[in-house]
């Protein structure tokens, strides 16, 4: 069938898509880049669009996105609604899925990241196990292979603490970190997903981009003057090094912001990066846009050119109602929006456009709350408002005014009627407050719920804009809670203070917003909380919460002693603060002081007996201490209080297995995995149960799943190595055990198991070295002594074999009676004697 020819009209529509006029040179450069192969020296891998607010950067990026899709590219557009590298990746994945390309593994890890961030403290308790302390990887060894993380900045020691600790203190904090991290997290991946998620997520993103079937991948990163603070270093490392893996050469990254590129990073990459400076429209470009809107009368065109200064957003706004007389355009003292509204004769639309500038973002519900439209007009007016040139749709169903238009509009409205301004913000605060109260009914801890936080933040912003005396102190108290969630949330609250200070011309809010933003950039939440404690003048209860939050941040950074001091300060201010006891207990647990931890948990639960999380924590610590009866009481109660506490199910399953009840253990571990299917600790635990119950295939399936979820966890690697060895798959066993030992050079049982597999493969010298190492590290390791005795006998070292047999007789003579027949045959001369 002959291919249909494109029509002239279709091509004209494509060229003038969405009314886009101008920027022909920039569009030509961008389009030509797709016609240049990546290996061609003329091809550019990054394009940076730079210009002042209102110059049309976002419009140009959206046009570039259309061009890229015409070339068959997968595209994603991300702006400052994403507050971190993981949030940016989540937005990329969501938009790729909408184009038919799901990033399945990245989505899985992003979901795990969100959960681990919310449950980091509770998840920490699954890392330690009494049996592993005896036969598994040591806490120090588990982290020793990654000691370089501290120097590399992969953990928050260098970030939040570097500005407050001297060199010796940093070294001590790093030592405490190495001692405590392995005890806190059940897997290395969980640890990284909390402390340095980009280290886990980036390789997966790059791998899935490499597998994308599209000819091009194009990423658009807007508002880079804001997002560059956390994206620029990551982007440079990802594009210019192979630390995280290979980025497809067919990837083009387009950034847009008001500031130039960081010279120290990008200055030497001129052959790979193009900078597109955007200036206001030239007169021909502005006239072209006006003509496309039907504005051609010369006096009118001249007036628009004079008032707009060539800023595309203003040219477009002024042209929207197609003025036919210069007097319709307005006077220079009016704002751009007032000029536009002067032409709008419909009072309902006019009022809606003015009122809807007050919220920082809009959706259908916020529009109705802000606009006060009659019900019969609401949908029509909403559609009209969204069609305006200065109202930009954002992914996620929200839209907002362009800053160039919103800022002067707010200023004019505030000066026109200060009391009316405050009253409307107070009304919006009440609306968001009602929605926030409704959202509270669905969650146990509202601060863990993103929807609730968005509503609370909007409510806080509008209260700040009222100018009420208590608004800033209340917002600062909220900042304490925001810091306790994570740094991204804290930045959102600091930005709300900054925005309200600017929009309401409130110096107090603006100063706090700027200072908190600077503190977060310099030292993370620990620095921000230190600032709040130093200057905010909190009441004792809020100071106690701030000390608790700061203690948790220090603990996550490995500064356990400093964390304990913060919890002590909190409890001195508020002896009834249960979270401070609970957090202090976890810090003590990470330092190995389980008795002290249990004492604090007793106090926490006496204050808040319905705390399922606290019950689970205490139950798991009691399990680690081998106090199984008491542990089961707490774990049973945690499950009763919250049947979704998957860690409590898994911990109870571990106790039942250790007590010799594999069937009950299987039921509990399976329930934990139904609640959390990608739970490596429970999978590895259940694999042991399958082994005892005689299901090697199921055992191997669980271990394969656990290793696929966390390839860098020594315990699951060693467990699978053992299973492979028992199955006679020694080459594969050695491969897994090699990895386990590389990850944890102090993993005693891994040396012994590898030694046995090497011996069966005939690699006797290597086998002996491994078994010697295992016995040196644990002189009473009976199984390793038996394996070494057999190896000595096979290699005719009878005196060494006799010494090992005698040592086994001293430690546990019954072991010799239970040796396999093949081993008894090899050792027969020694056993008979």
JSON list of N, CA, C and O in Angstrom, two decimals, residues 209-255:
[
{"chain": "A", "resi": 209, "resn": "UNK", "atom": "N", "xyz": [17.89, 2.17, 30.54]},
{"chain": "A", "resi": 209, "resn": "UNK", "atom": "CA", "xyz": [17.98, 3.06, 29.38]},
{"chain": "A", "resi": 209, "resn": "UNK", "atom": "C", "xyz": [18.72, 2.38, 28.23]},
{"chain": "A", "resi": 209, "resn": "UNK", "atom": "O", "xyz": [18.34, 2.54, 27.06]},
{"chain": "A", "resi": 210, "resn": "UNK", "atom": "N", "xyz": [19.77, 1.62, 28.57]},
{"chain": "A", "resi": 210, "resn": "UNK", "atom": "CA", "xyz": [20.52, 0.90, 27.53]},
{"chain": "A", "resi": 210, "resn": "UNK", "atom": "C", "xyz": [19.63, -0.11, 26.81]},
{"chain": "A", "resi": 210, "resn": "UNK", "atom": "O", "xyz": [19.83, -0.39, 25.62]},
{"chain": "A", "resi": 211, "resn": "UNK", "atom": "N", "xyz": [18.66, -0.65, 27.53]},
{"chain": "A", "resi": 211, "resn": "UNK", "atom": "CA", "xyz": [17.78, -1.67, 26.95]},
{"chain": "A", "resi": 211, "resn": "UNK", "atom": "C", "xyz": [16.57, -1.07, 26.24]},
{"chain": "A", "resi": 211, "resn": "UNK", "atom": "O", "xyz": [15.79, -1.81, 25.62]},
{"chain": "A", "resi": 212, "resn": "UNK", "atom": "N", "xyz": [16.39, 0.26, 26.33]},
{"chain": "A", "resi": 212, "resn": "UNK", "atom": "CA", "xyz": [15.23, 0.89, 25.71]},
{"chain": "A", "resi": 212, "resn": "UNK", "atom": "C", "xyz": [15.29, 0.73, 24.19]},
{"chain": "A", "resi": 212, "resn": "UNK", "atom": "O", "xyz": [16.34, 0.97, 23.58]},
{"chain": "A", "resi": 213, "resn": "UNK", "atom": "N", "xyz": [14.18, 0.34, 23.55]},
{"chain": "A", "resi": 213, "resn": "UNK", "atom": "CA", "xyz": [14.21, 0.09, 22.11]},
{"chain": "A", "resi": 213, "resn": "UNK", "atom": "C", "xyz": [14.18, 1.37, 21.28]},
{"chain": "A", "resi": 213, "resn": "UNK", "atom": "O", "xyz": [14.36, 1.32, 20.06]},
{"chain": "A", "resi": 214, "resn": "UNK", "atom": "N", "xyz": [13.94, 2.53, 21.90]},
{"chain": "A", "resi": 214, "resn": "UNK", "atom": "CA", "xyz": [13.82, 3.77, 21.13]},
{"chain": "A", "resi": 214, "resn": "UNK", "atom": "C", "xyz": [15.18, 4.19, 20.56]},
{"chain": "A", "resi": 214, "resn": "UNK", "atom": "O", "xyz": [16.23, 3.93, 21.15]},
{"chain": "A", "resi": 215, "resn": "UNK", "atom": "N", "xyz": [15.17, 4.88, 19.39]},
{"chain": "A", "resi": 215, "resn": "UNK", "atom": "CA", "xyz": [16.44, 5.33, 18.80]},
{"chain": "A", "resi": 215, "resn": "UNK", "atom": "C", "xyz": [17.13, 6.41, 19.62]},
{"chain": "A", "resi": 215, "resn": "UNK", "atom": "O", "xyz": [18.34, 6.57, 19.55]},
{"chain": "A", "resi": 216, "resn": "UNK", "atom": "N", "xyz": [16.35, 7.19, 20.38]},
{"chain": "A", "resi": 216, "resn": "UNK", "atom": "CA", "xyz": [16.92, 8.26, 21.21]},
{"chain": "A", "resi": 216, "resn": "UNK", "atom": "C", "xyz": [16.21, 8.28, 22.56]},
{"chain": "A", "resi": 216, "resn": "UNK", "atom": "O", "xyz": [15.05, 7.89, 22.68]},
{"chain": "A", "resi": 217, "resn": "UNK", "atom": "N", "xyz": [16.92, 8.75, 23.57]},
{"chain": "A", "resi": 217, "resn": "UNK", "atom": "CA", "xyz": [16.34, 9.05, 24.88]},
{"chain": "A", "resi": 217, "resn": "UNK", "atom": "C", "xyz": [16.68, 10.51, 25.17]},
{"chain": "A", "resi": 217, "resn": "UNK", "atom": "O", "xyz": [17.85, 10.90, 25.09]},
{"chain": "A", "resi": 218, "resn": "UNK", "atom": "N", "xyz": [15.66, 11.31, 25.48]},
{"chain": "A", "resi": 218, "resn": "UNK", "atom": "CA", "xyz": [15.89, 12.73, 25.71]},
{"chain": "A", "resi": 218, "resn": "UNK", "atom": "C", "xyz": [15.27, 13.13, 27.04]},
{"chain": "A", "resi": 218, "resn": "UNK", "atom": "O", "xyz": [14.07, 12.91, 27.27]},
{"chain": "A", "resi": 219, "resn": "UNK", "atom": "N", "xyz": [16.09, 13.68, 27.91]},
{"chain": "A", "resi": 219, "resn": "UNK", "atom": "CA", "xyz": [15.66, 14.10, 29.24]},
{"chain": "A", "resi": 219, "resn": "UNK", "atom": "C", "xyz": [15.69, 15.62, 29.31]},
{"chain": "A", "resi": 219, "resn": "UNK", "atom": "O", "xyz": [16.72, 16.24, 28.98]},
{"chain": "A", "resi": 220, "resn": "UNK", "atom": "N", "xyz": [14.60, 16.22, 29.76]},
{"chain": "A", "resi": 220, "resn": "UNK", "atom": "CA", "xyz": [14.48, 17.67, 29.87]},
{"chain": "A", "resi": 220, "resn": "UNK", "atom": "C", "xyz": [14.38, 18.04, 31.35]},
{"chain": "A", "resi": 220, "resn": "UNK", "atom": "O", "xyz": [13.43, 17.63, 32.03]},
{"chain": "A", "resi": 221, "resn": "UNK", "atom": "N", "xyz": [15.35, 18.79, 31.84]},
{"chain": "A", "resi": 221, "resn": "UNK", "atom": "CA", "xyz": [15.42, 19.16, 33.25]},
{"chain": "A", "resi": 221, "resn": "UNK", "atom": "C", "xyz": [15.26, 20.67, 33.36]},
{"chain": "A", "resi": 221, "resn": "UNK", "atom": "O", "xyz": [16.19, 21.44, 33.08]},
{"chain": "A", "resi": 222, "resn": "UNK", "atom": "N", "xyz": [14.07, 21.12, 33.74]},
{"chain": "A", "resi": 222, "resn": "UNK", "atom": "CA", "xyz": [13.74, 22.54, 33.77]},
{"chain": "A", "resi": 222, "resn": "UNK", "atom": "C", "xyz": [14.03, 23.12, 35.16]},
{"chain": "A", "resi": 222, "resn": "UNK", "atom": "O", "xyz": [14.32, 22.40, 36.10]},
{"chain": "A", "resi": 223, "resn": "UNK", "atom": "N", "xyz": [13.90, 24.44, 35.26]},
{"chain": "A", "resi": 223, "resn": "UNK", "atom": "CA", "xyz": [14.16, 25.20, 36.50]},
{"chain": "A", "resi": 223, "resn": "UNK", "atom": "C", "xyz": [15.47, 24.74, 37.14]},
{"chain": "A", "resi": 223, "resn": "UNK", "atom": "O", "xyz": [15.55, 24.50, 38.33]},
{"chain": "A", "resi": 224, "resn": "UNK", "atom": "N", "xyz": [16.51, 24.67, 36.32]},
{"chain": "A", "resi": 224, "resn": "UNK", "atom": "CA", "xyz": [17.79, 24.11, 36.78]},
{"chain": "A", "resi": 224, "resn": "UNK", "atom": "C", "xyz": [18.48, 25.01, 37.79]},
{"chain": "A", "resi": 224, "resn": "UNK", "atom": "O", "xyz": [19.37, 24.56, 38.51]},
{"chain": "A", "resi": 225, "resn": "UNK", "atom": "N", "xyz": [18.07, 26.28, 37.85]},
{"chain": "A", "resi": 225, "resn": "UNK", "atom": "CA", "xyz": [18.64, 27.14, 38.89]},
{"chain": "A", "resi": 225, "resn": "UNK", "atom": "C", "xyz": [18.28, 26.62, 40.27]},
{"chain": "A", "resi": 225, "resn": "UNK", "atom": "O", "xyz": [18.97, 26.92, 41.26]},
{"chain": "A", "resi": 226, "resn": "UNK", "atom": "N", "xyz": [17.20, 25.83, 40.37]},
{"chain": "A", "resi": 226, "resn": "UNK", "atom": "CA", "xyz": [16.82, 25.23, 41.64]},
{"chain": "A", "resi": 226, "resn": "UNK", "atom": "C", "xyz": [17.25, 23.77, 41.72]},
{"chain": "A", "resi": 226, "resn": "UNK", "atom": "O", "xyz": [17.83, 23.33, 42.70]},
{"chain": "A", "resi": 227, "resn": "UNK", "atom": "N", "xyz": [16.94, 23.01, 40.69]},
{"chain": "A", "resi": 227, "resn": "UNK", "atom": "CA", "xyz": [17.21, 21.57, 40.75]},
{"chain": "A", "resi": 227, "resn": "UNK", "atom": "C", "xyz": [18.69, 21.25, 40.61]},
{"chain": "A", "resi": 227, "resn": "UNK", "atom": "O", "xyz": [19.14, 20.19, 41.05]},
{"chain": "A", "resi": 228, "resn": "UNK", "atom": "N", "xyz": [19.46, 22.15, 40.01]},
{"chain": "A", "resi": 228, "resn": "UNK", "atom": "CA", "xyz": [20.89, 21.88, 39.83]},
{"chain": "A", "resi": 228, "resn": "UNK", "atom": "C", "xyz": [21.62, 21.68, 41.14]},
{"chain": "A", "resi": 228, "resn": "UNK", "atom": "O", "xyz": [22.66, 21.02, 41.18]},
{"chain": "A", "resi": 229, "resn": "UNK", "atom": "N", "xyz": [21.07, 22.23, 42.24]},
{"chain": "A", "resi": 229, "resn": "UNK", "atom": "CA", "xyz": [21.74, 22.08, 43.54]},
{"chain": "A", "resi": 229, "resn": "UNK", "atom": "C", "xyz": [21.94, 20.62, 43.91]},
{"chain": "A", "resi": 229, "resn": "UNK", "atom": "O", "xyz": [22.94, 20.24, 44.52]},
{"chain": "A", "resi": 230, "resn": "UNK", "atom": "N", "xyz": [20.97, 19.76, 43.53]},
{"chain": "A", "resi": 230, "resn": "UNK", "atom": "CA", "xyz": [21.12, 18.34, 43.85]},
{"chain": "A", "resi": 230, "resn": "UNK", "atom": "C", "xyz": [21.29, 17.47, 42.61]},
{"chain": "A", "resi": 230, "resn": "UNK", "atom": "O", "xyz": [21.62, 16.30, 42.72]},
{"chain": "A", "resi": 231, "resn": "UNK", "atom": "N", "xyz": [21.09, 18.05, 41.41]},
{"chain": "A", "resi": 231, "resn": "UNK", "atom": "CA", "xyz": [21.21, 17.25, 40.19]},
{"chain": "A", "resi": 231, "resn": "UNK", "atom": "C", "xyz": [22.56, 17.40, 39.49]},
{"chain": "A", "resi": 231, "resn": "UNK", "atom": "O", "xyz": [23.02, 16.48, 38.83]},
{"chain": "A", "resi": 232, "resn": "UNK", "atom": "N", "xyz": [23.20, 18.56, 39.63]},
{"chain": "A", "resi": 232, "resn": "UNK", "atom": "CA", "xyz": [24.33, 18.86, 38.74]},
{"chain": "A", "resi": 232, "resn": "UNK", "atom": "C", "xyz": [25.50, 17.91, 38.96]},
{"chain": "A", "resi": 232, "resn": "UNK", "atom": "O", "xyz": [26.08, 17.39, 38.00]},
{"chain": "A", "resi": 233, "resn": "UNK", "atom": "N", "xyz": [25.88, 17.69, 40.22]},
{"chain": "A", "resi": 233, "resn": "UNK", "atom": "CA", "xyz": [27.00, 16.77, 40.48]},
{"chain": "A", "resi": 233, "resn": "UNK", "atom": "C", "xyz": [26.66, 15.36, 40.01]},
{"chain": "A", "resi": 233, "resn": "UNK", "atom": "O", "xyz": [27.50, 14.67, 39.42]},
{"chain": "A", "resi": 234, "resn": "UNK", "atom": "N", "xyz": [25.42, 14.94, 40.29]},
{"chain": "A", "resi": 234, "resn": "UNK", "atom": "CA", "xyz": [24.99, 13.61, 39.84]},
{"chain": "A", "resi": 234, "resn": "UNK", "atom": "C", "xyz": [25.02, 13.51, 38.33]},
{"chain": "A", "resi": 234, "resn": "UNK", "atom": "O", "xyz": [25.49, 12.51, 37.77]},
{"chain": "A", "resi": 235, "resn": "UNK", "atom": "N", "xyz": [24.52, 14.53, 37.64]},
{"chain": "A", "resi": 235, "resn": "UNK", "atom": "CA", "xyz": [24.47, 14.50, 36.18]},
{"chain": "A", "resi": 235, "resn": "UNK", "atom": "C", "xyz": [25.87, 14.46, 35.59]},
{"chain": "A", "resi": 235, "resn": "UNK", "atom": "O", "xyz": [26.14, 13.70, 34.66]},
{"chain": "A", "resi": 236, "resn": "UNK", "atom": "N", "xyz": [26.76, 15.25, 36.15]},
{"chain": "A", "resi": 236, "resn": "UNK", "atom": "CA", "xyz": [28.14, 15.27, 35.63]},
{"chain": "A", "resi": 236, "resn": "UNK", "atom": "C", "xyz": [28.79, 13.90, 35.81]},
{"chain": "A", "resi": 236, "resn": "UNK", "atom": "O", "xyz": [29.41, 13.36, 34.89]},
{"chain": "A", "resi": 237, "resn": "UNK", "atom": "N", "xyz": [28.64, 13.33, 37.00]},
{"chain": "A", "resi": 237, "resn": "UNK", "atom": "CA", "xyz": [29.24, 12.02, 37.26]},
{"chain": "A", "resi": 237, "resn": "UNK", "atom": "C", "xyz": [28.63, 10.94, 36.36]},
{"chain": "A", "resi": 237, "resn": "UNK", "atom": "O", "xyz": [29.34, 10.08, 35.82]},
{"chain": "A", "resi": 238, "resn": "UNK", "atom": "N", "xyz": [27.32, 11.00, 36.16]},
{"chain": "A", "resi": 238, "resn": "UNK", "atom": "CA", "xyz": [26.64, 9.98, 35.38]},
{"chain": "A", "resi": 238, "resn": "UNK", "atom": "C", "xyz": [27.01, 10.07, 33.90]},
{"chain": "A", "resi": 238, "resn": "UNK", "atom": "O", "xyz": [27.15, 9.05, 33.22]},
{"chain": "A", "resi": 239, "resn": "UNK", "atom": "N", "xyz": [27.18, 11.30, 33.40]},
{"chain": "A", "resi": 239, "resn": "UNK", "atom": "CA", "xyz": [27.47, 11.48, 31.99]},
{"chain": "A", "resi": 239, "resn": "UNK", "atom": "C", "xyz": [28.95, 11.32, 31.64]},
{"chain": "A", "resi": 239, "resn": "UNK", "atom": "O", "xyz": [29.28, 10.96, 30.51]},
{"chain": "A", "resi": 240, "resn": "UNK", "atom": "N", "xyz": [29.83, 11.59, 32.59]},
{"chain": "A", "resi": 240, "resn": "UNK", "atom": "CA", "xyz": [31.26, 11.65, 32.25]},
{"chain": "A", "resi": 240, "resn": "UNK", "atom": "C", "xyz": [32.10, 10.55, 32.87]},
{"chain": "A", "resi": 240, "resn": "UNK", "atom": "O", "xyz": [33.28, 10.43, 32.54]},
{"chain": "A", "resi": 241, "resn": "UNK", "atom": "N", "xyz": [31.54, 9.74, 33.76]},
{"chain": "A", "resi": 241, "resn": "UNK", "atom": "CA", "xyz": [32.29, 8.63, 34.35]},
{"chain": "A", "resi": 241, "resn": "UNK", "atom": "C", "xyz": [31.48, 7.36, 34.19]},
{"chain": "A", "resi": 241, "resn": "UNK", "atom": "O", "xyz": [30.28, 7.39, 33.92]},
{"chain": "A", "resi": 242, "resn": "UNK", "atom": "N", "xyz": [32.15, 6.22, 34.41]},
{"chain": "A", "resi": 242, "resn": "UNK", "atom": "CA", "xyz": [31.44, 4.94, 34.34]},
{"chain": "A", "resi": 242, "resn": "UNK", "atom": "C", "xyz": [31.22, 4.36, 35.74]},
{"chain": "A", "resi": 242, "resn": "UNK", "atom": "O", "xyz": [31.06, 3.17, 35.91]},
{"chain": "A", "resi": 243, "resn": "UNK", "atom": "N", "xyz": [31.22, 5.24, 36.73]},
{"chain": "A", "resi": 243, "resn": "UNK", "atom": "CA", "xyz": [31.05, 4.77, 38.11]},
{"chain": "A", "resi": 243, "resn": "UNK", "atom": "C", "xyz": [29.74, 4.01, 38.29]},
{"chain": "A", "resi": 243, "resn": "UNK", "atom": "O", "xyz": [29.66, 3.04, 39.04]},
{"chain": "A", "resi": 244, "resn": "UNK", "atom": "N", "xyz": [28.69, 4.46, 37.60]},
{"chain": "A", "resi": 244, "resn": "UNK", "atom": "CA", "xyz": [27.38, 3.82, 37.74]},
{"chain": "A", "resi": 244, "resn": "UNK", "atom": "C", "xyz": [27.04, 2.95, 36.54]},
{"chain": "A", "resi": 244, "resn": "UNK", "atom": "O", "xyz": [25.95, 2.38, 36.50]},
{"chain": "A", "resi": 245, "resn": "UNK", "atom": "N", "xyz": [27.93, 2.84, 35.58]},
{"chain": "A", "resi": 245, "resn": "UNK", "atom": "CA", "xyz": [27.64, 2.09, 34.37]},
{"chain": "A", "resi": 245, "resn": "UNK", "atom": "C", "xyz": [27.58, 3.01, 33.17]},
{"chain": "A", "resi": 245, "resn": "UNK", "atom": "O", "xyz": [27.86, 4.21, 33.25]},
{"chain": "A", "resi": 246, "resn": "UNK", "atom": "N", "xyz": [27.23, 2.43, 32.05]},
{"chain": "A", "resi": 246, "resn": "UNK", "atom": "CA", "xyz": [27.25, 3.17, 30.79]},
{"chain": "A", "resi": 246, "resn": "UNK", "atom": "C", "xyz": [25.92, 3.85, 30.53]},
{"chain": "A", "resi": 246, "resn": "UNK", "atom": "O", "xyz": [24.86, 3.24, 30.66]},
{"chain": "A", "resi": 247, "resn": "UNK", "atom": "N", "xyz": [25.98, 5.13, 30.15]},
{"chain": "A", "resi": 247, "resn": "UNK", "atom": "CA", "xyz": [24.78, 5.83, 29.67]},
{"chain": "A", "resi": 247, "resn": "UNK", "atom": "C", "xyz": [24.73, 5.66, 28.16]},
{"chain": "A", "resi": 247, "resn": "UNK", "atom": "O", "xyz": [25.75, 5.82, 27.48]},
{"chain": "A", "resi": 248, "resn": "UNK", "atom": "N", "xyz": [23.56, 5.37, 27.59]},
{"chain": "A", "resi": 248, "resn": "UNK", "atom": "CA", "xyz": [23.48, 5.21, 26.13]},
{"chain": "A", "resi": 248, "resn": "UNK", "atom": "C", "xyz": [23.98, 6.46, 25.41]},
{"chain": "A", "resi": 248, "resn": "UNK", "atom": "O", "xyz": [23.66, 7.59, 25.80]},
{"chain": "A", "resi": 249, "resn": "UNK", "atom": "N", "xyz": [24.77, 6.26, 24.38]},
{"chain": "A", "resi": 249, "resn": "UNK", "atom": "CA", "xyz": [25.29, 7.39, 23.61]},
{"chain": "A", "resi": 249, "resn": "UNK", "atom": "C", "xyz": [24.18, 8.13, 22.89]},
{"chain": "A", "resi": 249, "resn": "UNK", "atom": "O", "xyz": [24.37, 9.26, 22.43]},
{"chain": "A", "resi": 250, "resn": "UNK", "atom": "N", "xyz": [23.02, 7.50, 22.78]},
{"chain": "A", "resi": 250, "resn": "UNK", "atom": "CA", "xyz": [21.88, 8.13, 22.11]},
{"chain": "A", "resi": 250, "resn": "UNK", "atom": "C", "xyz": [21.02, 8.93, 23.09]},
{"chain": "A", "resi": 250, "resn": "UNK", "atom": "O", "xyz": [19.88, 9.26, 22.79]},
{"chain": "A", "resi": 251, "resn": "UNK", "atom": "N", "xyz": [21.56, 9.24, 24.27]},
{"chain": "A", "resi": 251, "resn": "UNK", "atom": "CA", "xyz": [20.86, 10.06, 25.25]},
{"chain": "A", "resi": 251, "resn": "UNK", "atom": "C", "xyz": [21.25, 11.52, 25.07]},
{"chain": "A", "resi": 251, "resn": "UNK", "atom": "O", "xyz": [22.44, 11.84, 24.96]},
{"chain": "A", "resi": 252, "resn": "UNK", "atom": "N", "xyz": [20.26, 12.38, 25.04]},
{"chain": "A", "resi": 252, "resn": "UNK", "atom": "CA", "xyz": [20.49, 13.83, 25.00]},
{"chain": "A", "resi": 252, "resn": "UNK", "atom": "C", "xyz": [19.82, 14.43, 26.23]},
{"chain": "A", "resi": 252, "resn": "UNK", "atom": "O", "xyz": [18.64, 14.18, 26.49]},
{"chain": "A", "resi": 253, "resn": "UNK", "atom": "N", "xyz": [20.58, 15.19, 27.00]},
{"chain": "A", "resi": 253, "resn": "UNK", "atom": "CA", "xyz": [20.07, 15.83, 28.21]},
{"chain": "A", "resi": 253, "resn": "UNK", "atom": "C", "xyz": [19.96, 17.33, 27.94]},
{"chain": "A", "resi": 253, "resn": "UNK", "atom": "O", "xyz": [20.93, 17.97, 27.54]},
{"chain": "A", "resi": 254, "resn": "UNK", "atom": "N", "xyz": [18.76, 17.87, 28.16]},
{"chain": "A", "resi": 254, "resn": "UNK", "atom": "CA", "xyz": [18.53, 19.30, 27.96]},
{"chain": "A", "resi": 254, "resn": "UNK", "atom": "C", "xyz": [18.15, 19.91, 29.30]},
{"chain": "A", "resi": 254, "resn": "UNK", "atom": "O", "xyz": [17.20, 19.47, 29.95]},
{"chain": "A", "resi": 255, "resn": "UNK", "atom": "N", "xyz": [18.93, 20.88, 29.74]},
{"chain": "A", "resi": 255, "resn": "UNK", "atom": "CA", "xyz": [18.63, 21.58, 30.98]},
{"chain": "A", "resi": 255, "resn": "UNK", "atom": "C", "xyz": [18.28, 23.02, 30.66]},
{"chain": "A", "resi": 255, "resn": "UNK", "atom": "O", "xyz": [18.69, 23.57, 29.64]}
]
